[in-house]
Amino acid sequence: MQSPNREATLAQWIAQEDAMRARLAGPGSLSMAEVSALSPSEFFDGIGNGELPSPPIGTLMDFIPIEWSAGLFVFQGTPDSRHYNPLGSVHGGYAATLLDSCMGCAIHTQLKKGQGYTTLDLRISYVRALTGASGPVRAEGKIVHLGRSTALAEGRIYDVDGRLYATGSTTCMILEARG
């Protein structure tokens, strides 16, 4: 039998996901000029309020933004057989994509208007296999360091029971607005 705390957490996660899915606009992209004209909070709040298109990668991989604040970003997804490799577990690219996304977005939350970023390196450590039975998982990214030209972030993927599936770290290059 599952614990009441687990059931409450699972219900909360599902409710948060349903509420966010109801607000998100369809997938699409903005130009670099359009993104650069927005502050990070305008950009992410615009996505979260359905005023800006949702990222197409979220539709492809079936994960959505759940929470963001300065230096923190959380995505949620539920892996299933669409994400499987030939060995019957979720392909490592699913976890890598979630981690790259949450860590990069955590960095983005702290950039100045007009700045951008790109991933220079991505390191992933897989702790246990994701499967369709894993249920919803969260990918949480946090900034470790934000400098003038580079930023570092770390991330982790965990389930409603707090089981760790993967950790990651990234170095991103900070890009200044052109012109």
PDB file of C-alpha atoms in Angstrom:
ATOM      1  CA  MET A   1       0.000   0.000   0.000  1.00  0.00           C
ATOM      2  CA  GLN A   2       1.266   3.463  -0.872  1.00  0.00           C
ATOM      3  CA  SER A   3       1.740   6.043   1.864  1.00  0.00           C
ATOM      4  CA  PRO A   4      -0.671   8.972   2.252  1.00  0.00           C
ATOM      5  CA  ASN A   5       2.263  11.378   1.760  1.00  0.00           C
ATOM      6  CA  ARG A   6       3.126   9.755  -1.561  1.00  0.00           C
ATOM      7  CA  GLU A   7      -0.471   9.879  -2.723  1.00  0.00           C
ATOM      8  CA  ALA A   8      -0.771  13.536  -1.706  1.00  0.00           C
ATOM      9  CA  THR A   9       2.471  14.419  -3.511  1.00  0.00           C
ATOM     10  CA  LEU A  10       1.412  12.510  -6.612  1.00  0.00           C
ATOM     11  CA  ALA A  11      -1.989  14.240  -6.612  1.00  0.00           C
ATOM     12  CA  GLN A  12      -0.293  17.622  -6.211  1.00  0.00           C
ATOM     13  CA  TRP A  13       2.150  16.948  -9.064  1.00  0.00           C
ATOM     14  CA  ILE A  14      -0.656  15.829 -11.377  1.00  0.00           C
ATOM     15  CA  ALA A  15      -2.796  18.848 -10.467  1.00  0.00           C
ATOM     16  CA  GLN A  16       0.127  21.218 -11.124  1.00  0.00           C
ATOM     17  CA  GLU A  17       0.793  19.549 -14.475  1.00  0.00           C
ATOM     18  CA  ASP A  18      -2.877  19.688 -15.495  1.00  0.00           C
ATOM     19  CA  ALA A  19      -3.114  23.377 -14.537  1.00  0.00           C
ATOM     20  CA  MET A  20       0.012  24.241 -16.502  1.00  0.00           C
ATOM     21  CA  ARG A  21      -1.075  22.238 -19.554  1.00  0.00           C
ATOM     22  CA  ALA A  22      -4.384  24.139 -19.523  1.00  0.00           C
ATOM     23  CA  ARG A  23      -2.492  27.470 -19.654  1.00  0.00           C
ATOM     24  CA  LEU A  24       0.214  26.634 -22.206  1.00  0.00           C
ATOM     25  CA  ALA A  25      -0.149  27.852 -25.765  1.00  0.00           C
ATOM     26  CA  GLY A  26       0.635  25.589 -28.669  1.00  0.00           C
ATOM     27  CA  PRO A  27       4.254  24.889 -29.572  1.00  0.00           C
ATOM     28  CA  GLY A  28       6.267  27.436 -31.481  1.00  0.00           C
ATOM     29  CA  SER A  29       9.418  29.499 -31.492  1.00  0.00           C
ATOM     30  CA  LEU A  30      10.391  33.127 -31.215  1.00  0.00           C
ATOM     31  CA  SER A  31      13.256  34.795 -33.024  1.00  0.00           C
ATOM     32  CA  MET A  32      16.415  35.627 -31.086  1.00  0.00           C
ATOM     33  CA  ALA A  33      15.479  39.321 -31.432  1.00  0.00           C
ATOM     34  CA  GLU A  34      12.054  38.684 -29.890  1.00  0.00           C
ATOM     35  CA  VAL A  35      13.509  36.699 -26.988  1.00  0.00           C
ATOM     36  CA  SER A  36      16.269  39.291 -26.454  1.00  0.00           C
ATOM     37  CA  ALA A  37      13.668  42.051 -26.135  1.00  0.00           C
ATOM     38  CA  LEU A  38      12.156  40.279 -23.089  1.00  0.00           C
ATOM     39  CA  SER A  39      13.492  39.971 -19.584  1.00  0.00           C
ATOM     40  CA  PRO A  40      13.815  36.368 -18.394  1.00  0.00           C
ATOM     41  CA  SER A  41      10.740  36.763 -16.178  1.00  0.00           C
ATOM     42  CA  GLU A  42       8.716  38.226 -19.074  1.00  0.00           C
ATOM     43  CA  PHE A  43       9.818  35.335 -21.267  1.00  0.00           C
ATOM     44  CA  PHE A  44       9.088  32.486 -18.841  1.00  0.00           C
ATOM     45  CA  ASP A  45       5.937  34.065 -17.411  1.00  0.00           C
ATOM     46  CA  GLY A  46       4.735  34.618 -20.988  1.00  0.00           C
ATOM     47  CA  ILE A  47       5.192  30.927 -21.737  1.00  0.00           C
ATOM     48  CA  GLY A  48       3.605  29.886 -18.436  1.00  0.00           C
ATOM     49  CA  ASN A  49       0.600  32.175 -18.978  1.00  0.00           C
ATOM     50  CA  GLY A  50       0.053  31.016 -22.564  1.00  0.00           C
ATOM     51  CA  GLU A  51       0.949  34.437 -24.008  1.00  0.00           C
ATOM     52  CA  LEU A  52       4.007  33.026 -25.795  1.00  0.00           C
ATOM     53  CA  PRO A  53       4.331  29.700 -27.600  1.00  0.00           C
ATOM     54  CA  SER A  54       5.379  26.668 -25.591  1.00  0.00           C
ATOM     55  CA  PRO A  55       8.747  25.146 -26.537  1.00  0.00           C
ATOM     56  CA  PRO A  56       8.369  22.510 -29.295  1.00  0.00           C
ATOM     57  CA  ILE A  57      10.849  20.161 -27.535  1.00  0.00           C
ATOM     58  CA  GLY A  58       8.361  19.884 -24.654  1.00  0.00           C
ATOM     59  CA  THR A  59       5.710  18.625 -27.050  1.00  0.00           C
ATOM     60  CA  LEU A  60       8.095  16.181 -28.716  1.00  0.00           C
ATOM     61  CA  MET A  61       9.406  14.756 -25.418  1.00  0.00           C
ATOM     62  CA  ASP A  62       6.167  15.364 -23.446  1.00  0.00           C
ATOM     63  CA  PHE A  63       7.471  17.499 -20.586  1.00  0.00           C
ATOM     64  CA  ILE A  64       6.361  20.907 -19.364  1.00  0.00           C
ATOM     65  CA  PRO A  65       7.628  23.742 -17.196  1.00  0.00           C
ATOM     66  CA  ILE A  66       6.222  23.561 -13.675  1.00  0.00           C
ATOM     67  CA  GLU A  67       8.071  26.141 -11.606  1.00  0.00           C
ATOM     68  CA  TRP A  68      10.714  28.829 -12.065  1.00  0.00           C
ATOM     69  CA  SER A  69      12.291  31.564 -10.029  1.00  0.00           C
ATOM     70  CA  ALA A  70      15.648  33.308  -9.979  1.00  0.00           C
ATOM     71  CA  GLY A  71      18.269  30.593 -10.440  1.00  0.00           C
ATOM     72  CA  LEU A  72      15.799  27.660 -10.356  1.00  0.00           C
ATOM     73  CA  PHE A  73      13.790  25.842 -13.019  1.00  0.00           C
ATOM     74  CA  VAL A  74      11.648  22.691 -12.751  1.00  0.00           C
ATOM     75  CA  PHE A  75      10.197  20.622 -15.594  1.00  0.00           C
ATOM     76  CA  GLN A  76       7.881  17.617 -15.205  1.00  0.00           C
ATOM     77  CA  GLY A  77       7.376  14.714 -17.550  1.00  0.00           C
ATOM     78  CA  THR A  78       6.107  11.163 -17.486  1.00  0.00           C
ATOM     79  CA  PRO A  79       8.283   8.812 -19.508  1.00  0.00           C
ATOM     80  CA  ASP A  80       6.529   6.007 -21.352  1.00  0.00           C
ATOM     81  CA  SER A  81       7.128   3.481 -24.120  1.00  0.00           C
ATOM     82  CA  ARG A  82       7.517   6.272 -26.735  1.00  0.00           C
ATOM     83  CA  HIS A  83      10.801   7.106 -25.004  1.00  0.00           C
ATOM     84  CA  TYR A  84      12.126   3.525 -24.844  1.00  0.00           C
ATOM     85  CA  ASN A  85      15.342   2.235 -26.315  1.00  0.00           C
ATOM     86  CA  PRO A  86      15.503  -1.310 -27.756  1.00  0.00           C
ATOM     87  CA  LEU A  87      16.434  -2.661 -24.298  1.00  0.00           C
ATOM     88  CA  GLY A  88      13.049  -1.833 -22.763  1.00  0.00           C
ATOM     89  CA  SER A  89      13.899   1.220 -20.692  1.00  0.00           C
ATOM     90  CA  VAL A  90      13.727   4.947 -21.325  1.00  0.00           C
ATOM     91  CA  HIS A  91      16.531   6.134 -23.609  1.00  0.00           C
ATOM     92  CA  GLY A  92      19.222   8.124 -21.795  1.00  0.00           C
ATOM     93  CA  GLY A  93      18.562  10.998 -24.159  1.00  0.00           C
ATOM     94  CA  TYR A  94      15.247  11.639 -22.413  1.00  0.00           C
ATOM     95  CA  ALA A  95      16.991  12.315 -19.091  1.00  0.00           C
ATOM     96  CA  ALA A  96      19.757  14.260 -20.820  1.00  0.00           C
ATOM     97  CA  THR A  97      17.189  16.480 -22.559  1.00  0.00           C
ATOM     98  CA  LEU A  98      15.306  17.123 -19.316  1.00  0.00           C
ATOM     99  CA  LEU A  99      18.528  17.981 -17.490  1.00  0.00           C
ATOM    100  CA  ASP A 100      19.904  20.167 -20.287  1.00  0.00           C
ATOM    101  CA  SER A 101      16.574  22.016 -20.346  1.00  0.00           C
ATOM    102  CA  CYS A 102      16.172  22.604 -16.603  1.00  0.00           C
ATOM    103  CA  MET A 103      19.809  23.626 -16.079  1.00  0.00           C
ATOM    104  CA  GLY A 104      19.872  25.941 -19.112  1.00  0.00           C
ATOM    105  CA  CYS A 105      16.579  27.537 -18.143  1.00  0.00           C
ATOM    106  CA  ALA A 106      17.824  28.028 -14.552  1.00  0.00           C
ATOM    107  CA  ILE A 107      20.722  29.997 -16.024  1.00  0.00           C
ATOM    108  CA  HIS A 108      18.375  31.909 -18.331  1.00  0.00           C
ATOM    109  CA  THR A 109      16.321  33.099 -15.322  1.00  0.00           C
ATOM    110  CA  GLN A 110      19.338  35.124 -14.143  1.00  0.00           C
ATOM    111  CA  LEU A 111      20.422  36.675 -17.428  1.00  0.00           C
ATOM    112  CA  LYS A 112      20.049  40.341 -18.256  1.00  0.00           C
ATOM    113  CA  LYS A 113      17.604  41.476 -20.906  1.00  0.00           C
ATOM    114  CA  GLY A 114      19.303  40.994 -24.257  1.00  0.00           C
ATOM    115  CA  GLN A 115      21.608  38.176 -23.126  1.00  0.00           C
ATOM    116  CA  GLY A 116      21.384  34.591 -24.287  1.00  0.00           C
ATOM    117  CA  TYR A 117      23.250  31.380 -23.592  1.00  0.00           C
ATOM    118  CA  THR A 118      24.334  28.155 -25.182  1.00  0.00           C
ATOM    119  CA  THR A 119      25.458  24.882 -23.661  1.00  0.00           C
ATOM    120  CA  LEU A 120      29.216  24.336 -23.806  1.00  0.00           C
ATOM    121  CA  ASP A 121      29.219  20.991 -22.054  1.00  0.00           C
ATOM    122  CA  LEU A 122      26.758  18.642 -20.450  1.00  0.00           C
ATOM    123  CA  ARG A 123      27.643  15.895 -17.986  1.00  0.00           C
ATOM    124  CA  ILE A 124      25.094  13.278 -16.930  1.00  0.00           C
ATOM    125  CA  SER A 125      25.325  10.548 -14.327  1.00  0.00           C
ATOM    126  CA  TYR A 126      22.575   7.956 -14.552  1.00  0.00           C
ATOM    127  CA  VAL A 127      21.605   6.461 -11.188  1.00  0.00           C
ATOM    128  CA  ARG A 128      18.730   4.158 -12.135  1.00  0.00           C
ATOM    129  CA  ALA A 129      16.710   3.367 -15.231  1.00  0.00           C
ATOM    130  CA  LEU A 130      13.567   5.301 -16.069  1.00  0.00           C
ATOM    131  CA  THR A 131      10.630   3.201 -17.266  1.00  0.00           C
ATOM    132  CA  GLY A 132       6.954   3.701 -17.884  1.00  0.00           C
ATOM    133  CA  ALA A 133       6.403   2.592 -14.274  1.00  0.00           C
ATOM    134  CA  SER A 134       8.521   5.463 -12.923  1.00  0.00           C
ATOM    135  CA  GLY A 135       5.513   7.756 -13.094  1.00  0.00           C
ATOM    136  CA  PRO A 136       5.945  11.499 -13.304  1.00  0.00           C
ATOM    137  CA  VAL A 137       9.465  12.761 -12.726  1.00  0.00           C
ATOM    138  CA  ARG A 138      10.794  16.221 -12.128  1.00  0.00           C
ATOM    139  CA  ALA A 139      13.983  17.712 -13.486  1.00  0.00           C
ATOM    140  CA  GLU A 140      15.214  20.496 -11.228  1.00  0.00           C
ATOM    141  CA  GLY A 141      18.018  22.812 -12.292  1.00  0.00           C
ATOM    142  CA  LYS A 142      19.863  25.290 -10.075  1.00  0.00           C
ATOM    143  CA  ILE A 143      22.580  27.815 -10.821  1.00  0.00           C
ATOM    144  CA  VAL A 144      25.932  27.145  -9.203  1.00  0.00           C
ATOM    145  CA  HIS A 145      27.787  30.145 -10.678  1.00  0.00           C
ATOM    146  CA  LEU A 146      26.865  33.006 -12.992  1.00  0.00           C
ATOM    147  CA  GLY A 147      29.784  34.981 -14.371  1.00  0.00           C
ATOM    148  CA  ARG A 148      30.193  37.509 -17.167  1.00  0.00           C
ATOM    149  CA  SER A 149      30.991  34.959 -19.864  1.00  0.00           C
ATOM    150  CA  THR A 150      30.086  31.534 -18.435  1.00  0.00           C
ATOM    151  CA  ALA A 151      27.595  30.010 -16.053  1.00  0.00           C
ATOM    152  CA  LEU A 152      27.467  26.676 -14.252  1.00  0.00           C
ATOM    153  CA  ALA A 153      24.367  24.793 -13.179  1.00  0.00           C
ATOM    154  CA  GLU A 154      23.508  21.433 -11.695  1.00  0.00           C
ATOM    155  CA  GLY A 155      20.381  19.358 -11.998  1.00  0.00           C
ATOM    156  CA  ARG A 156      18.670  16.224 -10.815  1.00  0.00           C
ATOM    157  CA  ILE A 157      15.772  14.041 -11.894  1.00  0.00           C
ATOM    158  CA  TYR A 158      13.628  12.522  -9.149  1.00  0.00           C
ATOM    159  CA  ASP A 159      10.193  10.964  -8.681  1.00  0.00           C
ATOM    160  CA  VAL A 160       7.379  11.564  -6.174  1.00  0.00           C
ATOM    161  CA  ASP A 161       9.143   9.301  -3.673  1.00  0.00           C
ATOM    162  CA  GLY A 162      12.338  11.350  -3.944  1.00  0.00           C
ATOM    163  CA  ARG A 163      14.176   8.540  -5.772  1.00  0.00           C
ATOM    164  CA  LEU A 164      17.043   9.921  -7.797  1.00  0.00           C
ATOM    165  CA  TYR A 165      17.281   8.822 -11.449  1.00  0.00           C
ATOM    166  CA  ALA A 166      20.021  11.057 -12.821  1.00  0.00           C
ATOM    167  CA  THR A 167      22.135  14.071 -12.004  1.00  0.00           C
ATOM    168  CA  GLY A 168      23.827  16.498 -14.308  1.00  0.00           C
ATOM    169  CA  SER A 169      25.949  19.572 -14.558  1.00  0.00           C
ATOM    170  CA  THR A 170      26.515  22.039 -17.338  1.00  0.00           C
ATOM    171  CA  THR A 171      28.678  24.922 -18.380  1.00  0.00           C
ATOM    172  CA  CYS A 172      26.984  27.502 -20.554  1.00  0.00           C
ATOM    173  CA  MET A 173      28.473  30.416 -22.449  1.00  0.00           C
ATOM    174  CA  ILE A 174      26.735  33.743 -21.888  1.00  0.00           C
ATOM    175  CA  LEU A 175      26.001  35.471 -25.183  1.00  0.00           C
ATOM    176  CA  GLU A 176      25.731  39.251 -25.354  1.00  0.00           C
ATOM    177  CA  ALA A 177      23.162  40.917 -27.558  1.00  0.00           C
ATOM    178  CA  ARG A 178      24.496  41.913 -30.969  1.00  0.00           C
ATOM    179  CA  GLY A 179      24.245  45.412 -32.351  1.00  0.00           C
TER     180      GLY A 179
END
